[in-house]
Short mmCIF file of C-alpha atoms in Angstrom, two decimals:
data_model
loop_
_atom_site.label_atom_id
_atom_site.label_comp_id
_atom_site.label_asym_id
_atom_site.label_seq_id
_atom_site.Cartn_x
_atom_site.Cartn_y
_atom_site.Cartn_z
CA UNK A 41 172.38 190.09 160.79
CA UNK A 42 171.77 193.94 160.51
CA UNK A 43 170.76 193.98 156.74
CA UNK A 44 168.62 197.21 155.68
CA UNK A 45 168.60 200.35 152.98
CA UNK A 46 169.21 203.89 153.12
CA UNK A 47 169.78 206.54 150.60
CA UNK A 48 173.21 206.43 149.57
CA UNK A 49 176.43 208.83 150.57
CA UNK A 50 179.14 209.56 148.24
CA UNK A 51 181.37 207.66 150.49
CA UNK A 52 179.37 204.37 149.37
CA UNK A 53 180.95 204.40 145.83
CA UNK A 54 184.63 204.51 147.29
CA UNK A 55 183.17 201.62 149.92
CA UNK A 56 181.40 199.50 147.57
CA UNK A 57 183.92 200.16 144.58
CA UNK A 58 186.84 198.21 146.69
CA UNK A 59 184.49 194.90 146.89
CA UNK A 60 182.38 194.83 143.73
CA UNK A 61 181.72 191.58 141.95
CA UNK A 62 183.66 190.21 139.03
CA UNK A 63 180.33 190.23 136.89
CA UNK A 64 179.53 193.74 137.88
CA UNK A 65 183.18 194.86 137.23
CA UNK A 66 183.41 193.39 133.93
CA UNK A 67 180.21 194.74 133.47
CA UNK A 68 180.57 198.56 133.84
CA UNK A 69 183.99 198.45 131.80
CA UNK A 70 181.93 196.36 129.07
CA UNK A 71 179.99 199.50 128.84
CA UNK A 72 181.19 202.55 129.76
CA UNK A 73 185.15 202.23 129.58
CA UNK A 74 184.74 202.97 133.59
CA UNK A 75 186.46 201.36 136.51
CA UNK A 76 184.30 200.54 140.13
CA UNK A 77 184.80 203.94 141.64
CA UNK A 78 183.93 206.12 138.03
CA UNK A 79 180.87 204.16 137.31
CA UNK A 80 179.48 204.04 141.18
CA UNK A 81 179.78 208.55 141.76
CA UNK A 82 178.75 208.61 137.68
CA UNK A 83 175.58 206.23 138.83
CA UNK A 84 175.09 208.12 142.08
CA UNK A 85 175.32 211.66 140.62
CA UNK A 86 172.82 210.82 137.75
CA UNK A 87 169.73 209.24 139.91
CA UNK A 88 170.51 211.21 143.64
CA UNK A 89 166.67 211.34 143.90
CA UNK A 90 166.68 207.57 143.97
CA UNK A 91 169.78 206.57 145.35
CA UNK A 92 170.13 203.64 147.99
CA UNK A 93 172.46 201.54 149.22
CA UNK A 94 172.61 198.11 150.84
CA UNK A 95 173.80 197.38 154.33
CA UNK A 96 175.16 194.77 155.94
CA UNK A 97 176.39 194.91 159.30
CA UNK A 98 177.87 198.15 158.53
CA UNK A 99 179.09 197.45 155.29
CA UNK A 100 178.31 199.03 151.69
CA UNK A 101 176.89 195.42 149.88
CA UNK A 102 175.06 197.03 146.95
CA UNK A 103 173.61 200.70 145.65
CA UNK A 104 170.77 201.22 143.41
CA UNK A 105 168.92 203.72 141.92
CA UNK A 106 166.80 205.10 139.00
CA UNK A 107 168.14 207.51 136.05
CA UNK A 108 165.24 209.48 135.15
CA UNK A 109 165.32 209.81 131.01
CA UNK A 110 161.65 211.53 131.43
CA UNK A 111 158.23 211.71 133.58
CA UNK A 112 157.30 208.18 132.72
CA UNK A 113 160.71 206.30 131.71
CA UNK A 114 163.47 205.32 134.00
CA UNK A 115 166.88 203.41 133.82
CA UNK A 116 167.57 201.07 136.65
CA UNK A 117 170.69 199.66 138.11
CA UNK A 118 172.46 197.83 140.67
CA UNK A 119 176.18 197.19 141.23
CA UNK A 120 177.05 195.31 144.38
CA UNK A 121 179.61 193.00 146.30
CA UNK A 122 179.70 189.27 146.73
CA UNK A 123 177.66 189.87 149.90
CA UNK A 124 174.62 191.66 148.04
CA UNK A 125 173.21 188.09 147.76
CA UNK A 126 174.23 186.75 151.04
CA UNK A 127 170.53 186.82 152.41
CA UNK A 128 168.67 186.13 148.78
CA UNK A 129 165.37 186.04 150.78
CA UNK A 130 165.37 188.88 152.10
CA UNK A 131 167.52 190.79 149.08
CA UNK A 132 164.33 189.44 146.89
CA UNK A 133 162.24 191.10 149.03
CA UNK A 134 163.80 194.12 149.36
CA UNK A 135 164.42 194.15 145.87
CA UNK A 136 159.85 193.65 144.95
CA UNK A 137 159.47 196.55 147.16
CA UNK A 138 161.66 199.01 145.44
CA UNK A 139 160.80 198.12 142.12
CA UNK A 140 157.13 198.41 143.02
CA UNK A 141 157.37 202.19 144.18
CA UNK A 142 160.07 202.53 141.20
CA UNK A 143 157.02 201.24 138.92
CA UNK A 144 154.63 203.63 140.57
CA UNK A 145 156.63 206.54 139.58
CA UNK A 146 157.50 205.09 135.68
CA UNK A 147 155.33 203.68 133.45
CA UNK A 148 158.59 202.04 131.72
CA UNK A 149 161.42 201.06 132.96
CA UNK A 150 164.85 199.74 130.82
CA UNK A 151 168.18 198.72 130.51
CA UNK A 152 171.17 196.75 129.51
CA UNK A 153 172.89 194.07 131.33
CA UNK A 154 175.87 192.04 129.89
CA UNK A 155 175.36 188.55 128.51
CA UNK A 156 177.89 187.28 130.61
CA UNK A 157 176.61 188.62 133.91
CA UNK A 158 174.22 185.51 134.72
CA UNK A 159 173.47 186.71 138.24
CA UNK A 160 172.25 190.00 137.41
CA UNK A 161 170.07 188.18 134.19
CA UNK A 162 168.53 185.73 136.59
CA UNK A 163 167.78 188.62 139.16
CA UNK A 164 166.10 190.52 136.72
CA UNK A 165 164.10 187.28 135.34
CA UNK A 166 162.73 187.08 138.78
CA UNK A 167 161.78 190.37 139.12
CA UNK A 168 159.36 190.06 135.89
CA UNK A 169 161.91 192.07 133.59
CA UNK A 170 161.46 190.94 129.73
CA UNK A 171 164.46 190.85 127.79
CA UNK A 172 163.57 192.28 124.18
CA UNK A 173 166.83 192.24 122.15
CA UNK A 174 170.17 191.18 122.06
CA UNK A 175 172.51 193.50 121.26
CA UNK A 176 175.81 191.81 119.68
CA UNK A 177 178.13 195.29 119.95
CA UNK A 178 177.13 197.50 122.63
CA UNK A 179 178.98 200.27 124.75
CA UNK A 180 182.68 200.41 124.94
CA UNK A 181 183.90 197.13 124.42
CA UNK A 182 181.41 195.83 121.59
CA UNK A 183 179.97 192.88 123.89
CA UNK A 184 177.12 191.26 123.55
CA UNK A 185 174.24 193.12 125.87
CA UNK A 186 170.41 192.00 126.40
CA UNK A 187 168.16 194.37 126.36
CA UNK A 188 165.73 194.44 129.25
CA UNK A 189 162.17 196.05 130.10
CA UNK A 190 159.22 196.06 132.87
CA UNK A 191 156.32 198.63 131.81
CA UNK A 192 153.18 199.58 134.51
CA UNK A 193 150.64 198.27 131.34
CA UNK A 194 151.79 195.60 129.44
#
């Protein structure tokens, strides 16, 4: 198993956008209106600073990143492939580290994630994320989104 992170190429949102997971599919389109490949560049062009993707034995699994909205408030996300989760032990850990220097950087960080995409709620659960709000009608399609939140002093 070769599994590790880099920063991110444009060429990993054409990769990744071929193999993304139903959830995260249904997901960005729930949202935004956007297919794979629009959502991954639009995601990669608004957080370049932190940009990574996930590698497995050569293959794009997963990218992350940060939007910065200002000095102490940043919007995280992940898309990735059926194989993101392949090694959850060591995705988990990759995953604490990140979000700790993410958290060093931003006092608050938030999001959405769609009520239907269990494995990304369940992710974010673990990571200590608090989900403050339901949101019956958000982004493009009007589907029910949670609200979700980790802050550096709470």
């Amino acid at each position: 198993m070769n599994y590790y992170i880099r920063s991110s190429k444009k060429d990993d949102c054409y990769n990744l956008s071929k193999t993304m997971r139903k959830g995260d599919v249904q997901e960005v389109f729930a949202s935004t209106g956007s297919n794979p490949v629009q959502a991954l560049i639009k995601a990669y062009l608004s957080s370049h600073r932190h940009c990574y993707s996930i590698i497995l034995d050569n293959e794009v699994v997963g990218m992350f990143g940060i939007n910065r909205v200002n000095e102490n408030v940043g919007i995280p996300w992940l898309l990735g492939s059926d194989k993101l989760t392949q090694h959850k032990l060591e995705f988990y850990r990759k995953s604490v580290e990140y979000l700790n220097t993410f958290m060093d950087e931003y006092n608050v960080l938030f999001n959405y994630v769609d009520k239907r995409n269990w494995q990304a709620i369940r992710w974010l659960k673990g990571l200590g994320f608090h989900f403050t709000k339901l949101v019956s009608d958000y982004g493009y399609e009007k589907k029910p989104f949670y609200e979700f939140i980790k802050a550096r002093y709470v």
